[in-house]
Amino acid sequence: MIYFLVNNNYHLLDVYEHCKNLRKFEKSLIQIPHTLECISKDENFNNIFIFKTPFSKMKNYFNIINVKKIERKVKSKLTINANDILFVYTEYEILNQYIITLFKKNGAKVYVIEDGGFPTYLTYSIEDTEPLSLKEKIKLFYFNYFLGYRFVNFLKYNNLIFPQINENYLDGVLLYLDINIVRNIKKFLLSKNKKQLDLDKSKALFLNEKIYEYYCSKSEYSDILKICIEKMIDKFEIVYFKFHPKETEENKLWQLKILNQYSNVEIIQDNSPVENLLVIYKTKYVFSFLSAALLNLNAQGAVPVYIYHWFDNILENNVFQNIDNILHNIGYKFINKNCEITDVGFSSKNYDDLKLDTFLKEIK
């Protein structure tokens, strides 16, 4: 049995794409929703499971009784044997890690499929050098010793914690772009099973990011946003703007005051993955500061346009320095500050032809 473990709508969309080549395989779906519209029936899957994470809210975080209750539910629902294979999209969710260990204890194989980009690329390509705070050490101690989750590790980067599982529990990581990784995990290059779209070069999409919460002030971002939009409307007949799904209404309001000044800027309310938005809005160019969604748009014929390098105060941050190194290493070509859109994006050489069905046959 092939199992897919998903946490958000992007994961599920990617699973559906792989299912097109896996019709001869028996498949099951495990859902632990973060930003996921869960499904209960689907012809692609023999079995569908839904488990709620006990780690989403701080008031439940240290509720050991609740955690153990969910563990028992997971164990009772999943029947795992040594011939099974689990594909998981992120280690960030601790319940994902627990399920990974169940598969490994039963002799099954486990692979991580990159979850859309930078969270995988960054955390797989940087060394763990930042020391944990006392609070972070207590939280890790709770996982390791109170819950018995000795497999949980914390990677600290730019003062943020990224939970990772002990590498012995993973048989490999499947990437869509070829990057150097420092973790002791076997790497495979996978191809995107996407159809090239007929896209409109007069249209562009801007995927907003909450960089005003981490990398600059709201006042600075107001000026940055004006510069970006004005450069874009000078090049395109229409610019679609999409807020990040986690932006608050309060933060949307002060940005809307800027955006509403431009008649050819249209706000997209749909929170569907960008792959679906391309089908609807037909935008040839997709702009953003650090959206991981841009990394795999070549497969649909869109041009990903990163613009953080337009602003020195953004580029000097360590996070963007590491992103910049990754993009340069995989051959990404940046747009210039005049917003000239020729020779921008990834070359096709960064993509491999390996489909998931072929991969499964090779590892048997």
mmCIF file of N, CA, C and O in Angstrom, residues 229-308:
data_model
loop_
_atom_site.group_PDB
_atom_site.id
_atom_site.type_symbol
_atom_site.label_atom_id
_atom_site.label_comp_id
_atom_site.label_asym_id
_atom_site.label_seq_id
_atom_site.Cartn_x
_atom_site.Cartn_y
_atom_site.Cartn_z
ATOM 1 N N ILE A 229 4.231 47.530 -7.069
ATOM 2 C CA ILE A 229 2.998 47.619 -7.856
ATOM 3 C C ILE A 229 3.168 48.599 -9.014
ATOM 4 O O ILE A 229 2.729 48.327 -10.145
ATOM 5 N N GLU A 230 3.814 49.722 -8.761
ATOM 6 C CA GLU A 230 3.999 50.712 -9.827
ATOM 7 C C GLU A 230 4.896 50.184 -10.943
ATOM 8 O O GLU A 230 4.667 50.470 -12.130
ATOM 9 N N LYS A 231 5.906 49.414 -10.586
ATOM 10 C CA LYS A 231 6.744 48.796 -11.617
ATOM 11 C C LYS A 231 5.946 47.771 -12.420
ATOM 12 O O LYS A 231 6.093 47.677 -13.648
ATOM 13 N N MET A 232 5.084 47.033 -11.749
ATOM 14 C CA MET A 232 4.316 45.987 -12.426
ATOM 15 C C MET A 232 3.231 46.562 -13.337
ATOM 16 O O MET A 232 3.045 46.090 -14.467
ATOM 17 N N ILE A 233 2.514 47.578 -12.871
ATOM 18 C CA ILE A 233 1.426 48.126 -13.703
ATOM 19 C C ILE A 233 1.973 48.860 -14.923
ATOM 20 O O ILE A 233 1.254 49.062 -15.911
ATOM 21 N N ASP A 234 3.250 49.226 -14.847
ATOM 22 C CA ASP A 234 3.889 49.847 -16.012
ATOM 23 C C ASP A 234 4.204 48.820 -17.092
ATOM 24 O O ASP A 234 4.386 49.171 -18.262
ATOM 25 N N LYS A 235 4.248 47.526 -16.708
ATOM 26 C CA LYS A 235 4.615 46.464 -17.649
ATOM 27 C C LYS A 235 3.426 45.603 -18.074
ATOM 28 O O LYS A 235 3.474 44.982 -19.147
ATOM 29 N N PHE A 236 2.382 45.548 -17.259
ATOM 30 C CA PHE A 236 1.283 44.612 -17.517
ATOM 31 C C PHE A 236 -0.061 45.334 -17.574
ATOM 32 O O PHE A 236 -0.274 46.327 -16.881
ATOM 33 N N GLU A 237 -0.954 44.802 -18.403
ATOM 34 C CA GLU A 237 -2.280 45.387 -18.530
ATOM 35 C C GLU A 237 -3.107 45.202 -17.273
ATOM 36 O O GLU A 237 -3.917 46.053 -16.903
ATOM 37 N N ILE A 238 -2.908 44.060 -16.611
ATOM 38 C CA ILE A 238 -3.610 43.803 -15.355
ATOM 39 C C ILE A 238 -2.688 43.067 -14.393
ATOM 40 O O ILE A 238 -1.929 42.175 -14.798
ATOM 41 N N VAL A 239 -2.756 43.474 -13.135
ATOM 42 C CA VAL A 239 -1.976 42.838 -12.075
ATOM 43 C C VAL A 239 -2.960 42.286 -11.047
ATOM 44 O O VAL A 239 -3.745 43.034 -10.458
ATOM 45 N N TYR A 240 -2.914 40.981 -10.851
ATOM 46 C CA TYR A 240 -3.722 40.339 -9.817
ATOM 47 C C TYR A 240 -2.907 40.290 -8.531
ATOM 48 O O TYR A 240 -1.720 39.954 -8.545
ATOM 49 N N PHE A 241 -3.568 40.607 -7.434
ATOM 50 C CA PHE A 241 -2.896 40.639 -6.132
ATOM 51 C C PHE A 241 -3.584 39.664 -5.189
ATOM 52 O O PHE A 241 -4.805 39.698 -5.022
ATOM 53 N N LYS A 242 -2.786 38.805 -4.564
ATOM 54 C CA LYS A 242 -3.335 37.824 -3.626
ATOM 55 C C LYS A 242 -2.636 37.954 -2.281
ATOM 56 O O LYS A 242 -1.417 37.833 -2.186
ATOM 57 N N PHE A 243 -3.423 38.208 -1.241
ATOM 58 C CA PHE A 243 -2.872 38.250 0.102
ATOM 59 C C PHE A 243 -2.435 36.857 0.542
ATOM 60 O O PHE A 243 -2.967 35.843 0.080
ATOM 61 N N HIS A 244 -1.480 36.825 1.464
ATOM 62 C CA HIS A 244 -1.105 35.557 2.086
ATOM 63 C C HIS A 244 -2.283 35.061 2.920
ATOM 64 O O HIS A 244 -2.965 35.868 3.580
ATOM 65 N N PRO A 245 -2.558 33.754 2.913
ATOM 66 C CA PRO A 245 -3.720 33.236 3.648
ATOM 67 C C PRO A 245 -3.733 33.571 5.139
ATOM 68 O O PRO A 245 -4.795 33.622 5.755
ATOM 69 N N LYS A 246 -2.565 33.827 5.720
ATOM 70 C CA LYS A 246 -2.509 34.078 7.159
ATOM 71 C C LYS A 246 -2.437 35.564 7.515
ATOM 72 O O LYS A 246 -2.238 35.916 8.682
ATOM 73 N N GLU A 247 -2.630 36.433 6.540
ATOM 74 C CA GLU A 247 -2.665 37.866 6.846
ATOM 75 C C GLU A 247 -3.969 38.226 7.533
ATOM 76 O O GLU A 247 -5.042 37.764 7.151
ATOM 77 N N THR A 248 -3.889 39.070 8.536
ATOM 78 C CA THR A 248 -5.077 39.475 9.285
ATOM 79 C C THR A 248 -5.855 40.535 8.504
ATOM 80 O O THR A 248 -5.312 41.215 7.618
ATOM 81 N N GLU A 249 -7.125 40.693 8.863
ATOM 82 C CA GLU A 249 -7.947 41.724 8.227
ATOM 83 C C GLU A 249 -7.375 43.108 8.493
ATOM 84 O O GLU A 249 -7.427 43.985 7.628
ATOM 85 N N GLU A 250 -6.838 43.296 9.671
ATOM 86 C CA GLU A 250 -6.234 44.591 10.021
ATOM 87 C C GLU A 250 -5.068 44.919 9.092
ATOM 88 O O GLU A 250 -4.931 46.055 8.606
ATOM 89 N N ASN A 251 -4.214 43.934 8.835
ATOM 90 C CA ASN A 251 -3.072 44.174 7.951
ATOM 91 C C ASN A 251 -3.496 44.297 6.487
ATOM 92 O O ASN A 251 -2.845 44.994 5.706
ATOM 93 N N LYS A 252 -4.561 43.642 6.132
ATOM 94 C CA LYS A 252 -5.066 43.792 4.765
ATOM 95 C C LYS A 252 -5.559 45.211 4.509
ATOM 96 O O LYS A 252 -5.377 45.754 3.417
ATOM 97 N N LEU A 253 -6.173 45.824 5.514
ATOM 98 C CA LEU A 253 -6.788 47.140 5.344
ATOM 99 C C LEU A 253 -5.779 48.209 4.945
ATOM 100 O O LEU A 253 -6.014 48.979 3.999
ATOM 101 N N TRP A 254 -4.639 48.279 5.649
ATOM 102 C CA TRP A 254 -3.680 49.337 5.301
ATOM 103 C C TRP A 254 -3.001 49.067 3.952
ATOM 104 O O TRP A 254 -2.581 50.005 3.266
ATOM 105 N N GLN A 255 -2.931 47.818 3.552
ATOM 106 C CA GLN A 255 -2.384 47.517 2.225
ATOM 107 C C GLN A 255 -3.407 47.808 1.127
ATOM 108 O O GLN A 255 -3.054 48.249 0.028
ATOM 109 N N LEU A 256 -4.674 47.567 1.426
ATOM 110 C CA LEU A 256 -5.728 47.859 0.443
ATOM 111 C C LEU A 256 -5.807 49.346 0.130
ATOM 112 O O LEU A 256 -6.156 49.733 -0.997
ATOM 113 N N LYS A 257 -5.490 50.185 1.098
ATOM 114 C CA LYS A 257 -5.486 51.634 0.843
ATOM 115 C C LYS A 257 -4.476 51.988 -0.238
ATOM 116 O O LYS A 257 -4.675 52.936 -1.016
ATOM 117 N N ILE A 258 -3.408 51.234 -0.290
ATOM 118 C CA ILE A 258 -2.396 51.439 -1.335
ATOM 119 C C ILE A 258 -2.875 50.835 -2.656
ATOM 120 O O ILE A 258 -2.861 51.488 -3.701
ATOM 121 N N LEU A 259 -3.335 49.616 -2.611
ATOM 122 C CA LEU A 259 -3.705 48.882 -3.820
ATOM 123 C C LEU A 259 -4.893 49.507 -4.534
ATOM 124 O O LEU A 259 -4.965 49.486 -5.775
ATOM 125 N N ASN A 260 -5.818 50.076 -3.776
ATOM 126 C CA ASN A 260 -7.016 50.656 -4.372
ATOM 127 C C ASN A 260 -6.745 51.938 -5.151
ATOM 128 O O ASN A 260 -7.629 52.458 -5.838
ATOM 129 N N GLN A 261 -5.525 52.425 -5.064
ATOM 130 C CA GLN A 261 -5.150 53.617 -5.843
ATOM 131 C C GLN A 261 -4.920 53.286 -7.322
ATOM 132 O O GLN A 261 -4.851 54.190 -8.152
ATOM 133 N N TYR A 262 -4.828 51.985 -7.633
ATOM 134 C CA TYR A 262 -4.469 51.584 -8.999
ATOM 135 C C TYR A 262 -5.645 50.842 -9.647
ATOM 136 O O TYR A 262 -6.095 49.806 -9.153
ATOM 137 N N SER A 263 -6.101 51.371 -10.749
ATOM 138 C CA SER A 263 -7.309 50.840 -11.394
ATOM 139 C C SER A 263 -7.100 49.469 -12.030
ATOM 140 O O SER A 263 -8.061 48.710 -12.180
ATOM 141 N N ASN A 264 -5.872 49.145 -12.408
ATOM 142 C CA ASN A 264 -5.625 47.861 -13.069
ATOM 143 C C ASN A 264 -5.037 46.814 -12.123
ATOM 144 O O ASN A 264 -4.397 45.856 -12.547
ATOM 145 N N VAL A 265 -5.247 46.998 -10.811
ATOM 146 C CA VAL A 265 -4.895 45.984 -9.822
ATOM 147 C C VAL A 265 -6.177 45.343 -9.315
ATOM 148 O O VAL A 265 -7.093 46.035 -8.858
ATOM 149 N N GLU A 266 -6.250 44.035 -9.419
ATOM 150 C CA GLU A 266 -7.449 43.300 -9.002
ATOM 151 C C GLU A 266 -7.091 42.348 -7.865
ATOM 152 O O GLU A 266 -6.136 41.579 -7.962
ATOM 153 N N ILE A 267 -7.868 42.397 -6.785
ATOM 154 C CA ILE A 267 -7.613 41.565 -5.617
ATOM 155 C C ILE A 267 -8.269 40.196 -5.811
ATOM 156 O O ILE A 267 -9.453 40.110 -6.145
ATOM 157 N N ILE A 268 -7.485 39.142 -5.602
ATOM 158 C CA ILE A 268 -8.009 37.775 -5.672
ATOM 159 C C ILE A 268 -8.385 37.325 -4.255
ATOM 160 O O ILE A 268 -7.556 37.355 -3.349
ATOM 161 N N GLN A 269 -9.614 36.903 -4.076
ATOM 162 C CA GLN A 269 -10.084 36.440 -2.772
ATOM 163 C C GLN A 269 -9.903 34.931 -2.585
ATOM 164 O O GLN A 269 -9.952 34.428 -1.468
ATOM 165 N N ASP A 270 -9.708 34.240 -3.683
ATOM 166 C CA ASP A 270 -9.588 32.780 -3.665
ATOM 167 C C ASP A 270 -8.284 32.349 -3.007
ATOM 168 O O ASP A 270 -7.207 32.822 -3.366
ATOM 169 N N ASN A 271 -8.363 31.455 -2.027
ATOM 170 C CA ASN A 271 -7.161 30.969 -1.339
ATOM 171 C C ASN A 271 -6.660 29.638 -1.884
ATOM 172 O O ASN A 271 -5.908 28.924 -1.216
ATOM 173 N N SER A 272 -7.052 29.310 -3.101
ATOM 174 C CA SER A 272 -6.571 28.086 -3.738
ATOM 175 C C SER A 272 -5.071 28.167 -3.983
ATOM 176 O O SER A 272 -4.507 29.266 -4.084
ATOM 177 N N PRO A 273 -4.395 27.028 -4.095
ATOM 178 C CA PRO A 273 -2.970 27.038 -4.442
ATOM 179 C C PRO A 273 -2.735 27.776 -5.758
ATOM 180 O O PRO A 273 -3.617 27.820 -6.632
ATOM 181 N N VAL A 274 -1.554 28.339 -5.894
ATOM 182 C CA VAL A 274 -1.255 29.146 -7.080
ATOM 183 C C VAL A 274 -1.389 28.330 -8.364
ATOM 184 O O VAL A 274 -1.736 28.864 -9.420
ATOM 185 N N GLU A 275 -1.126 27.019 -8.289
ATOM 186 C CA GLU A 275 -1.280 26.170 -9.475
ATOM 187 C C GLU A 275 -2.705 26.230 -10.016
ATOM 188 O O GLU A 275 -2.918 26.228 -11.233
ATOM 189 N N ASN A 276 -3.681 26.298 -9.123
ATOM 190 C CA ASN A 276 -5.076 26.409 -9.543
ATOM 191 C C ASN A 276 -5.400 27.807 -10.046
ATOM 192 O O ASN A 276 -6.190 27.982 -10.978
ATOM 193 N N LEU A 277 -4.793 28.816 -9.433
ATOM 194 C CA LEU A 277 -5.044 30.199 -9.853
ATOM 195 C C LEU A 277 -4.539 30.452 -11.271
ATOM 196 O O LEU A 277 -5.133 31.238 -12.019
ATOM 197 N N LEU A 278 -3.445 29.792 -11.644
ATOM 198 C CA LEU A 278 -2.944 29.947 -13.008
ATOM 199 C C LEU A 278 -3.960 29.467 -14.036
ATOM 200 O O LEU A 278 -4.114 30.065 -15.105
ATOM 201 N N VAL A 279 -4.650 28.410 -13.716
ATOM 202 C CA VAL A 279 -5.677 27.871 -14.618
ATOM 203 C C VAL A 279 -6.803 28.881 -14.803
ATOM 204 O O VAL A 279 -7.345 29.053 -15.901
ATOM 205 N N ILE A 280 -7.138 29.596 -13.721
ATOM 206 C CA ILE A 280 -8.264 30.540 -13.762
ATOM 207 C C ILE A 280 -7.879 31.873 -14.388
ATOM 208 O O ILE A 280 -8.570 32.381 -15.267
ATOM 209 N N TYR A 281 -6.741 32.439 -13.942
ATOM 210 C CA TYR A 281 -6.406 33.821 -14.318
ATOM 211 C C TYR A 281 -5.401 33.915 -15.464
ATOM 212 O O TYR A 281 -5.171 35.009 -15.984
ATOM 213 N N LYS A 282 -4.782 32.814 -15.829
ATOM 214 C CA LYS A 282 -3.904 32.754 -17.016
ATOM 215 C C LYS A 282 -2.718 33.723 -16.960
ATOM 216 O O LYS A 282 -2.287 34.250 -17.984
ATOM 217 N N THR A 283 -2.176 33.974 -15.798
ATOM 218 C CA THR A 283 -1.064 34.919 -15.686
ATOM 219 C C THR A 283 0.259 34.243 -16.048
ATOM 220 O O THR A 283 0.611 33.221 -15.472
ATOM 221 N N LYS A 284 0.974 34.844 -16.963
ATOM 222 C CA LYS A 284 2.247 34.282 -17.398
ATOM 223 C C LYS A 284 3.335 34.494 -16.343
ATOM 224 O O LYS A 284 4.223 33.658 -16.173
ATOM 225 N N TYR A 285 3.248 35.621 -15.608
ATOM 226 C CA TYR A 285 4.303 35.971 -14.661
ATOM 227 C C TYR A 285 3.738 35.996 -13.239
ATOM 228 O O TYR A 285 2.654 36.533 -12.995
ATOM 229 N N VAL A 286 4.505 35.413 -12.304
ATOM 230 C CA VAL A 286 4.090 35.371 -10.899
ATOM 231 C C VAL A 286 5.206 35.965 -10.054
ATOM 232 O O VAL A 286 6.319 35.436 -10.010
ATOM 233 N N PHE A 287 4.894 37.096 -9.388
ATOM 234 C CA PHE A 287 5.870 37.841 -8.598
ATOM 235 C C PHE A 287 5.702 37.531 -7.106
ATOM 236 O O PHE A 287 4.585 37.340 -6.626
ATOM 237 N N SER A 288 6.815 37.531 -6.380
ATOM 238 C CA SER A 288 6.761 37.417 -4.926
ATOM 239 C C SER A 288 8.144 37.688 -4.350
ATOM 240 O O SER A 288 9.134 37.743 -5.074
ATOM 241 N N PHE A 289 8.180 37.858 -3.016
ATOM 242 C CA PHE A 289 9.461 38.054 -2.336
ATOM 243 C C PHE A 289 10.121 36.730 -2.003
ATOM 244 O O PHE A 289 11.296 36.536 -2.276
ATOM 245 N N LEU A 290 9.382 35.829 -1.375
ATOM 246 C CA LEU A 290 9.991 34.552 -1.003
ATOM 247 C C LEU A 290 9.003 33.400 -1.043
ATOM 248 O O LEU A 290 9.245 32.355 -0.428
ATOM 249 N N SER A 291 7.921 33.541 -1.785
ATOM 250 C CA SER A 291 6.941 32.462 -1.843
ATOM 251 C C SER A 291 7.554 31.205 -2.447
ATOM 252 O O SER A 291 8.086 31.222 -3.562
ATOM 253 N N ALA A 292 7.463 30.113 -1.700
ATOM 254 C CA ALA A 292 7.976 28.836 -2.187
ATOM 255 C C ALA A 292 7.176 28.326 -3.368
ATOM 256 O O ALA A 292 7.669 27.521 -4.154
ATOM 257 N N ALA A 293 5.938 28.804 -3.503
ATOM 258 C CA ALA A 293 5.077 28.333 -4.588
ATOM 259 C C ALA A 293 5.671 28.621 -5.961
ATOM 260 O O ALA A 293 5.392 27.909 -6.932
ATOM 261 N N LEU A 294 6.521 29.636 -6.058
ATOM 262 C CA LEU A 294 7.092 30.010 -7.349
ATOM 263 C C LEU A 294 8.077 28.975 -7.881
ATOM 264 O O LEU A 294 8.321 28.904 -9.093
ATOM 265 N N LEU A 295 8.646 28.183 -6.980
ATOM 266 C CA LEU A 295 9.750 27.307 -7.367
ATOM 267 C C LEU A 295 9.384 26.284 -8.427
ATOM 268 O O LEU A 295 10.236 25.853 -9.193
ATOM 269 N N ASN A 296 8.122 25.888 -8.472
ATOM 270 C CA ASN A 296 7.739 24.803 -9.382
ATOM 271 C C ASN A 296 6.767 25.227 -10.474
ATOM 272 O O ASN A 296 6.118 24.388 -11.092
ATOM 273 N N LEU A 297 6.665 26.533 -10.728
ATOM 274 C CA LEU A 297 5.695 27.015 -11.714
ATOM 275 C C LEU A 297 6.138 26.802 -13.153
ATOM 276 O O LEU A 297 5.325 26.843 -14.073
ATOM 277 N N ASN A 298 7.448 26.594 -13.356
ATOM 278 C CA ASN A 298 7.929 26.310 -14.713
ATOM 279 C C ASN A 298 7.173 25.160 -15.348
ATOM 280 O O ASN A 298 6.941 25.134 -16.557
ATOM 281 N N ALA A 299 6.805 24.185 -14.528
ATOM 282 C CA ALA A 299 6.150 22.986 -15.047
ATOM 283 C C ALA A 299 4.817 23.301 -15.705
ATOM 284 O O ALA A 299 4.337 22.528 -16.541
ATOM 285 N N GLN A 300 4.201 24.436 -15.335
ATOM 286 C CA GLN A 300 2.932 24.835 -15.949
ATOM 287 C C GLN A 300 3.118 25.914 -17.003
ATOM 288 O O GLN A 300 2.140 26.395 -17.564
ATOM 289 N N GLY A 301 4.348 26.316 -17.238
ATOM 290 C CA GLY A 301 4.618 27.316 -18.263
ATOM 291 C C GLY A 301 4.652 28.741 -17.757
ATOM 292 O O GLY A 301 4.803 29.679 -18.544
ATOM 293 N N ALA A 302 4.523 28.942 -16.442
ATOM 294 C CA ALA A 302 4.580 30.287 -15.865
ATOM 295 C C ALA A 302 6.026 30.666 -15.549
ATOM 296 O O ALA A 302 6.895 29.798 -15.410
ATOM 297 N N VAL A 303 6.268 31.965 -15.433
ATOM 298 C CA VAL A 303 7.601 32.469 -15.116
ATOM 299 C C VAL A 303 7.609 32.966 -13.673
ATOM 300 O O VAL A 303 6.890 33.909 -13.331
ATOM 301 N N PRO A 304 8.410 32.362 -12.798
ATOM 302 C CA PRO A 304 8.506 32.828 -11.416
ATOM 303 C C PRO A 304 9.431 34.037 -11.322
ATOM 304 O O PRO A 304 10.549 34.011 -11.847
ATOM 305 N N VAL A 305 8.968 35.090 -10.647
ATOM 306 C CA VAL A 305 9.740 36.337 -10.589
ATOM 307 C C VAL A 305 9.958 36.727 -9.123
ATOM 308 O O VAL A 305 9.048 37.237 -8.457
ATOM 309 N N TYR A 306 11.157 36.479 -8.626
ATOM 310 C CA TYR A 306 11.510 36.901 -7.278
ATOM 311 C C TYR A 306 12.048 38.325 -7.306
ATOM 312 O O TYR A 306 12.844 38.672 -8.184
ATOM 313 N N ILE A 307 11.614 39.144 -6.338
ATOM 314 C CA ILE A 307 11.950 40.577 -6.389
ATOM 315 C C ILE A 307 12.551 41.102 -5.088
ATOM 316 O O ILE A 307 12.717 42.310 -4.938
ATOM 317 N N TYR A 308 12.913 40.233 -4.163
ATOM 318 C CA TYR A 308 13.483 40.715 -2.899
ATOM 319 C C TYR A 308 14.777 41.468 -3.115
ATOM 320 O O TYR A 308 15.141 42.360 -2.335
#
